[in-house]
Coordinates of C-alpha atoms and ligand atoms in Angstrom, one line a residue:
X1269 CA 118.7 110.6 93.6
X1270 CA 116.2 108.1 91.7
X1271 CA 113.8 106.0 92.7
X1272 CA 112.8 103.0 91.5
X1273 CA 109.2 101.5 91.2
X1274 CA 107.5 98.8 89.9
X1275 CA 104.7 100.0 87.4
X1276 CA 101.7 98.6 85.6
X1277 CA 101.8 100.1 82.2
X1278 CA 98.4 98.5 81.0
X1279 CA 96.4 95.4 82.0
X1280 CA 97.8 92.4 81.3
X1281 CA 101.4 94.4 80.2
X1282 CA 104.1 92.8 82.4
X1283 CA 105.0 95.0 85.2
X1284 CA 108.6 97.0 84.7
X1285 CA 110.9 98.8 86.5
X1286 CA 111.0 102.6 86.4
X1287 CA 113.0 105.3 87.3
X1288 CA 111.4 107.9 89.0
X1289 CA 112.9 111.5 90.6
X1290 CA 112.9 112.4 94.0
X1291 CA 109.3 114.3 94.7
X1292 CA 109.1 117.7 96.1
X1293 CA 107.7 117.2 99.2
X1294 CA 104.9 119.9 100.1
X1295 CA 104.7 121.1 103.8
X1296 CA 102.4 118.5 105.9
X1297 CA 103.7 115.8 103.6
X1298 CA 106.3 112.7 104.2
X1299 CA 108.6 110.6 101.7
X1300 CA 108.2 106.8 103.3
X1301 CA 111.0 104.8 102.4
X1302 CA 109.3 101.4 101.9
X1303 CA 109.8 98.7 104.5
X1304 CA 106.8 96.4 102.8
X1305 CA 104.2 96.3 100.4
X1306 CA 101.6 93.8 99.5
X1307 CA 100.2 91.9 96.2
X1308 CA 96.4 91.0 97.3
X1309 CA 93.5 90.0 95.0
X1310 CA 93.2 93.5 94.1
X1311 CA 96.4 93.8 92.3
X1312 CA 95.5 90.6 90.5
X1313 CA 92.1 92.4 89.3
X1314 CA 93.8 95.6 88.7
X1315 CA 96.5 93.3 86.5
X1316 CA 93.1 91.9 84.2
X1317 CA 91.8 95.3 84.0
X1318 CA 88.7 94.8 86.0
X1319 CA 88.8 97.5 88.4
X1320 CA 86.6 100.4 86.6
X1321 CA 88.1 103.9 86.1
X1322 CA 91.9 103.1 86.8
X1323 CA 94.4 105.5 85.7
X1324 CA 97.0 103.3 83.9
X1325 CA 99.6 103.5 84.3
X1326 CA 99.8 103.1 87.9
X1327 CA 102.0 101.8 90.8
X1328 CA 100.3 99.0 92.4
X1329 CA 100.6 98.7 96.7
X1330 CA 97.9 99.9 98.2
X1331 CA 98.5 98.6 102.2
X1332 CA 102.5 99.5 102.9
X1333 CA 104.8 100.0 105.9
X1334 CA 108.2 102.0 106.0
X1335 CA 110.5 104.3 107.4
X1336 CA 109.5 108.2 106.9
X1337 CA 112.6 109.5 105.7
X1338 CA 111.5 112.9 104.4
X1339 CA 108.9 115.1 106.6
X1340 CA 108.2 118.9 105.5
X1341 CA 106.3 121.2 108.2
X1342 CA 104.3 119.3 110.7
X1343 CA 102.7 115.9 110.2
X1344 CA 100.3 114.7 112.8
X1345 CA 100.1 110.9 113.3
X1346 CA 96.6 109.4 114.4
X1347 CA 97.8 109.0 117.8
X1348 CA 97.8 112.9 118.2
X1349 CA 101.5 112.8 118.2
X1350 CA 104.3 114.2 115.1
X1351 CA 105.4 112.1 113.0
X1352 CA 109.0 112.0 113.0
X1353 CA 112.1 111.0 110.7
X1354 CA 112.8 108.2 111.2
X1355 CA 109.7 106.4 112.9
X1356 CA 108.2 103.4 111.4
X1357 CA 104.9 104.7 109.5
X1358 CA 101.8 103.2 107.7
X1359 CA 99.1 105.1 106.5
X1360 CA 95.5 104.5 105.5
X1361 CA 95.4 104.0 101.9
X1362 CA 92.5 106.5 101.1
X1363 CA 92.8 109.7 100.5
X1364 CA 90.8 113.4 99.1
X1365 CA 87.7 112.0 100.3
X1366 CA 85.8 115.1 100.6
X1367 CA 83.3 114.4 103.5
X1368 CA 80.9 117.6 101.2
X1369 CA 79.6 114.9 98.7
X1370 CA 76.2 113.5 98.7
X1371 CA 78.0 109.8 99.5
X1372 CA 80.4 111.6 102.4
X1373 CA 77.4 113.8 103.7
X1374 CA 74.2 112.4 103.2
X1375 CA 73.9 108.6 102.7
X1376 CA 76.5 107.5 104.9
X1377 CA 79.1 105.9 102.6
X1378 CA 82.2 108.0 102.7
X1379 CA 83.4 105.0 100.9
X1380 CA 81.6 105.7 97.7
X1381 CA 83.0 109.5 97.7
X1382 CA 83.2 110.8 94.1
X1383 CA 86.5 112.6 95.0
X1384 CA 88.0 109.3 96.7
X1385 CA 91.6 108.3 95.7
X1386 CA 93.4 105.1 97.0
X1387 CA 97.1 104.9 96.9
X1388 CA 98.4 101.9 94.8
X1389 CA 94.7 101.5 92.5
X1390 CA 93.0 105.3 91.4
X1391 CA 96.3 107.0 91.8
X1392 CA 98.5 107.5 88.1
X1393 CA 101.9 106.9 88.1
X1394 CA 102.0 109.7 86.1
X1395 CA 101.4 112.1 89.2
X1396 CA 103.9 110.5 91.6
X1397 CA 104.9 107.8 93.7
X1398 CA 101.3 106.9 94.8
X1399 CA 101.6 102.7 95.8
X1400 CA 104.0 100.6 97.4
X1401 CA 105.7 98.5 95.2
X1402 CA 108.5 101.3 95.2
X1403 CA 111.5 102.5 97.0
X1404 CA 109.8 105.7 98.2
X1405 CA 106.1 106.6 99.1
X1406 CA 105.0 110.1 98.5
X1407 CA 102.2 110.9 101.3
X1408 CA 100.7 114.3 100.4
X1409 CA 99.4 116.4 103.1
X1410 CA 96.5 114.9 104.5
X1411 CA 96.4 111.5 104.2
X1412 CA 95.8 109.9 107.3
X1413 CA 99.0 107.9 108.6
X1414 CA 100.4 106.7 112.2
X1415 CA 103.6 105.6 113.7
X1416 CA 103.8 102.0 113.8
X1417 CA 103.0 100.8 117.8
X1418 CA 105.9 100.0 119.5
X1419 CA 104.4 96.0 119.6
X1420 CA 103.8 95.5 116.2
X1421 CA 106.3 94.9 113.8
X1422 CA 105.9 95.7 109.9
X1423 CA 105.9 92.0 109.4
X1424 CA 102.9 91.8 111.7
X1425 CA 101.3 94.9 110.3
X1426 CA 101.7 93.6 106.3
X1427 CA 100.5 90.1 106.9
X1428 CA 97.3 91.8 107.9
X1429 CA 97.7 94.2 105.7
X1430 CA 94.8 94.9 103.4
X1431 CA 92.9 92.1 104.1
X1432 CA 92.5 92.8 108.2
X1433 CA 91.4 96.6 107.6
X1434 CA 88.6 95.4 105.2
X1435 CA 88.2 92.5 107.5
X1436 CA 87.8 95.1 110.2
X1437 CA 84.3 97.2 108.3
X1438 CA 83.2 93.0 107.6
X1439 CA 83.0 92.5 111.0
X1440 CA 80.8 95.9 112.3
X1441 CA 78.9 95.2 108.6
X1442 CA 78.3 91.7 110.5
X1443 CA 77.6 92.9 114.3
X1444 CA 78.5 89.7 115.3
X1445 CA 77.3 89.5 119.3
X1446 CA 78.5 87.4 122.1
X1447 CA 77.9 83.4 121.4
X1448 CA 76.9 83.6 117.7
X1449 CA 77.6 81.1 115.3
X1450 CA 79.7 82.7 112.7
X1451 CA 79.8 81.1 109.1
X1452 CA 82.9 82.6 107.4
X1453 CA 83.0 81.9 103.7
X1454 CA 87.1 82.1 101.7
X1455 CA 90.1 81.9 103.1
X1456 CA 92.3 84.4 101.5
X1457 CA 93.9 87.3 103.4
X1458 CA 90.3 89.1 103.9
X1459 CA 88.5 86.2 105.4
X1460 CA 91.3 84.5 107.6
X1461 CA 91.6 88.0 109.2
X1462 CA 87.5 87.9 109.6
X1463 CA 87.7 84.3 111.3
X1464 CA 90.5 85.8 113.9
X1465 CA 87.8 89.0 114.6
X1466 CA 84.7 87.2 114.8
X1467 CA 86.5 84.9 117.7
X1468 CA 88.0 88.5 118.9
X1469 CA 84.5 90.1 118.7
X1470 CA 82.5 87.1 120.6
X1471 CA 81.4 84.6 118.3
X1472 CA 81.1 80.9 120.2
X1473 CA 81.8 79.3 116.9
X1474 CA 83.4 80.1 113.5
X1475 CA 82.8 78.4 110.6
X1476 CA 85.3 78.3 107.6
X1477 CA 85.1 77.4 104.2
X1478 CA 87.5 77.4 101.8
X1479 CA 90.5 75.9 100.3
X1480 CA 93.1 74.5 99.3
X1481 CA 94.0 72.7 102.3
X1482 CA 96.8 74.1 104.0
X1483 CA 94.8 77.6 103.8
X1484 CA 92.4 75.8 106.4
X1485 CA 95.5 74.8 108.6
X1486 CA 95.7 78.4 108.8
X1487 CA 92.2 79.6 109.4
X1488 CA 92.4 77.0 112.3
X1489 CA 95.3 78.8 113.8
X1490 CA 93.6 81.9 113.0
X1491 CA 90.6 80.6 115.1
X1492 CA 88.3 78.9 113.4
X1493 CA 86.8 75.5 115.4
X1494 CA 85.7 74.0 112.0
X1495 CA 87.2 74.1 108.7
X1496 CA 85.3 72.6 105.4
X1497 CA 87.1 71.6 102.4
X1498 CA 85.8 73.0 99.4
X1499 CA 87.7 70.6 97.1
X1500 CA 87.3 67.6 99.5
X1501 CA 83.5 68.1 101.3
X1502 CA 80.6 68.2 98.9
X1503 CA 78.0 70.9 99.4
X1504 CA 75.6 68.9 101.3
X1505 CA 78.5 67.6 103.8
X1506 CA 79.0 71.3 104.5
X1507 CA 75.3 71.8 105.0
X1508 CA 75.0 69.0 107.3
X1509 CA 78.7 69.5 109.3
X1510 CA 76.8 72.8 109.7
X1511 CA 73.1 72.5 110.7
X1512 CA 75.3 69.6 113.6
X1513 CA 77.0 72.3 115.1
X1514 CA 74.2 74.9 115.5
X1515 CA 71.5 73.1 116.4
X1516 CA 69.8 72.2 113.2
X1517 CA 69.4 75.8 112.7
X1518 CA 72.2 77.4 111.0
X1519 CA 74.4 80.3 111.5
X1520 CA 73.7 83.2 113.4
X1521 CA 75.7 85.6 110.9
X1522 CA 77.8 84.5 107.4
X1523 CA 79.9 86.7 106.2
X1524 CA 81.0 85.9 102.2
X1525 CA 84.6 87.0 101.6
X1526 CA 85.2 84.5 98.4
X1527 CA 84.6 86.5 95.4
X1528 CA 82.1 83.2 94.0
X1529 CA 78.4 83.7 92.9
X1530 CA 77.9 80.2 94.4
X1531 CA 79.0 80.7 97.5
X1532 CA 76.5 83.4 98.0
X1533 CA 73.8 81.0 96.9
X1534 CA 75.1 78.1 99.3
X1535 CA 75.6 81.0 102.1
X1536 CA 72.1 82.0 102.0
X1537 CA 71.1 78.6 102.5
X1538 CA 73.3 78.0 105.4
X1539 CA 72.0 81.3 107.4
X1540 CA 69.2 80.7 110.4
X1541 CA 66.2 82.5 110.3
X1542 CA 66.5 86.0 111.2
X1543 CA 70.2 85.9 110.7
X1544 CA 72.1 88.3 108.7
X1545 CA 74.5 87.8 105.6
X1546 CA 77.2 90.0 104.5
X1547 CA 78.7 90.4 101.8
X1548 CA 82.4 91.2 101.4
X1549 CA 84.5 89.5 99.0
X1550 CA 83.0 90.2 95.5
X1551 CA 84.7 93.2 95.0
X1552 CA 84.9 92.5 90.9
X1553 CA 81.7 91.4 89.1
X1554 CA 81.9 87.9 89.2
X1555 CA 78.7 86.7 87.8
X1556 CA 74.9 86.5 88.8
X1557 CA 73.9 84.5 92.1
X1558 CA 70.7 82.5 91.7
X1559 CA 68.6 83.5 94.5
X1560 CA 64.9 82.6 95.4
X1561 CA 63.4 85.6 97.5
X1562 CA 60.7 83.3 99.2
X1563 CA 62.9 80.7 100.1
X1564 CA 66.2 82.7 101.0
X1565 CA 65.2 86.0 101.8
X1566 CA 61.8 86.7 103.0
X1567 CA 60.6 82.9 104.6
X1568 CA 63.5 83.3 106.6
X1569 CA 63.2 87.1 107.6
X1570 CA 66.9 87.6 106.6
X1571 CA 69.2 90.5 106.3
X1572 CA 71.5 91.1 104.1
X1573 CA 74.2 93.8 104.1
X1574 CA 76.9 94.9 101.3
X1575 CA 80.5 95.9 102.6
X1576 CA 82.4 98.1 100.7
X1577 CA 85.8 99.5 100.9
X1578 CA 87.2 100.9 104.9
X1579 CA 87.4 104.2 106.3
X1580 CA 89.8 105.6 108.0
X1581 CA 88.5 104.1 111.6
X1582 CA 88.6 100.6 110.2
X1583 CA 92.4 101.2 109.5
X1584 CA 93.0 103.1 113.4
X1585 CA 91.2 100.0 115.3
X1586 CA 93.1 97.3 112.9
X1587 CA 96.3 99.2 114.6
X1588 CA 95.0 98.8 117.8
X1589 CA 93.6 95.0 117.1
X1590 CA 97.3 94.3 116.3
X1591 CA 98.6 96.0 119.4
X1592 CA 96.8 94.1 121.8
X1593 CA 96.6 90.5 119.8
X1594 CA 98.8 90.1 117.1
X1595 CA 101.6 88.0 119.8
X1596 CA 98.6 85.2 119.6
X1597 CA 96.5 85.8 116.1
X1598 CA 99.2 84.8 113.4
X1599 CA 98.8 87.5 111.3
X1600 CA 102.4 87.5 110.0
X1601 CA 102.1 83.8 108.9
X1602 CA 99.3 85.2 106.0
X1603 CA 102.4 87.0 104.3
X1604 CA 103.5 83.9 103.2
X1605 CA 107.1 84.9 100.8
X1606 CA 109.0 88.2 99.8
X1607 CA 109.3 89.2 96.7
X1608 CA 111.9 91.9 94.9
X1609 CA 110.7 94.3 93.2
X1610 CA 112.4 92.3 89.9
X1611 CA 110.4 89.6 90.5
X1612 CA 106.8 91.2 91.2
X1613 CA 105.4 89.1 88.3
X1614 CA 106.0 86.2 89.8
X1615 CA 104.6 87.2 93.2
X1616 CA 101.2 87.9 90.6
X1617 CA 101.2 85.0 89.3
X1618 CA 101.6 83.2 92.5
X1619 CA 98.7 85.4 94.1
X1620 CA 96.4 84.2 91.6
X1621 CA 97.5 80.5 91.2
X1622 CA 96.2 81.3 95.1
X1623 CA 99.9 79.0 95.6
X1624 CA 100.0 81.6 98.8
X1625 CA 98.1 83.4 101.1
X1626 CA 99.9 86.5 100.3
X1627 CA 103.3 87.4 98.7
X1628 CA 104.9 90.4 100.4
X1629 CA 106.8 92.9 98.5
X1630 CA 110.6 94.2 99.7
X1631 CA 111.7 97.0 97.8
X1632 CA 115.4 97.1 98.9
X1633 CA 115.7 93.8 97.6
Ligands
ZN1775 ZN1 82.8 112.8 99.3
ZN1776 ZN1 94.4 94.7 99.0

């Protein structure tokens, strides 16, 4: 039996259809028979070649859901419990990180392991069926993966997806505390799913900024109380809007999830003194940030915190965050159209146009 996947040969080479052979599957291992994948702003890097040290050619679809079809020995879900055949599965996209490296066992940042692989970006094609956009998943022994809850449903699950387990490390990065005013900055998939935490974890008032305008529709249905317009408010409407609603004195905590230089230099500005700024969505090098340390950073006694990557706890607690919320925080509306595998192209071209939220990927289709 073959499988087919949609591979990457090369940045900016259109993505074709391959046949691929049924894997061997090595004892604590699972063939997932794909339910969903996802095309995020990764895939859209990964397509430029902007993503450093990618094995090309790969099979993109690093956040999936499906149907575990094929289990050899034992496989232990996160809940304690064995996986069986036949349960819905997703699985934390991370895997081989080797918890002995300086990263893993010094510093603190087991998402800067040397060893690290993720499914769908730093796995070849070449060595398997390592990302979503395919029939089958191979999940070698030991990558971490769960049964599905019983509550959430893969569409639930995908339109989170990616963007809600990052969201998840943006939020602890941002310790947001009960009645702070929370400045969100982008509303693609990562910072909708921050907006719907930061009201989860406390905050009194969320701020979002971004476009285009029926993005903000959503991040109001997501939670946020006030939405800005980048296209329609000017820079020093959004200053103002802002300084009305928290006393003159700015934001308690901004998190940037946008990917623009400027916003970082507009969300330093917008930050009260003593407040903290994180920053999550420039995940490519998009260009220098003009900052002025007096003004920005050490007048106003402000920290200011990176965010890279999720662990494997970000992706347990996103389960549970779905469990418990997901039948009042519209996370399946973010997966905004499904895609065949024939037409992934489109659903990349779509993704960057930004003409959706997020295109979901059906590989029976
Ligand atoms: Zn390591
Ligand atoms: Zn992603």
């Amino acid at each position: 039996m073959s499988i087919v996947a949609a591979v990457m040969p090369a940045p900016r080479a259109r993505v074709e259809l391959r046949e691929f052979p049924e894997p061997q599957i090595e004892s604590g291992g699972m063939l997932l028979r794909t339910l969903y994948s996802e095309v995020c702003g990764t895939d859209v890097h990964l397509w430029h070649g902007r993503l450093a040290g990618v094995p090309y050619p790969i099979i993109p679809g690093h956040v999936s859901v499906g149907i575990a079809d094929k289990i050899r020995g034992e496989v232990v879900g996160t809940g304690g419990a064995p996986i069986r055949e036949g349960d819905r599965v997703v699985f934390y996209d991370v895997h081989r990180t080797c918890g002995r490296c300086y990263a893993c066992a010094v510093s603190g940042t087991p998402t800067k392991c040397v060893k690290r692989k993720v499914y769908g970006i730093t796995d070849s094609a070449n060595d398997g069926l390592f990302g979503g956009w395919s029939q089958a998943i191979y999940l070698e022994p030991g990558v971490v993966s769960a049964v599905l809850p019983e509550k959430v449903s893969p569409e639930d699950y995908i339109g989170g997806g990616c963007g809600l387990i990052t969201a998840v490390h943006a939020v602890d990065r941002a310790a947001i505390r009960l009645a702070d005013r929370v400045l969100v900055q982008g509303t693609g998939a990562v910072g909708l799913s921050i907006i719907a935490l930061a009201r989860l974890a406390g905050a009194s008032t969320v701020v979002a900024i971004g476009a285009p305008r029926d993005r903000l529709a959503l991040a109001a249905r997501m939670g946020a109380s006030i939405t800005l317009d980048l296209e329609r408010a000017t820079a020093e409407e959004r200053r103002l809007t802002i300084l009305e609603a928290t006393g003159g004195r700015g934001v308690d905590v901004a998190v940037e999830a946008s990917g623009s230089p400027r916003a970082v230099e507009e969300g330093l500005r917008l930050v009260r003194d003593g407040g903290r700024y994180v920053i999550a969505g420039h995940y490519t090098n998009a260009g220098d940030s003009t900052i002025n340390a007096h003004e920005h950073i050490n007048r106003k006694h402000l920290e200011i915190r990176g965010c890279w990557g999720s662990e494997a706890g970000h992706f347990v607690r996103a389960l549970t965050i779905l469990e418990e919320h997901a039948h009042h925080v519209p996370w399946r509306d973010i997966a905004a159209r499904i895609y065949p595998l024939a037409q992934v192209n489109d659903a990349l071209a779509d993704a960057e146009a930004m003409r959706l939220p997020k295109a979901l990927v059906d590989p029976s289709c």
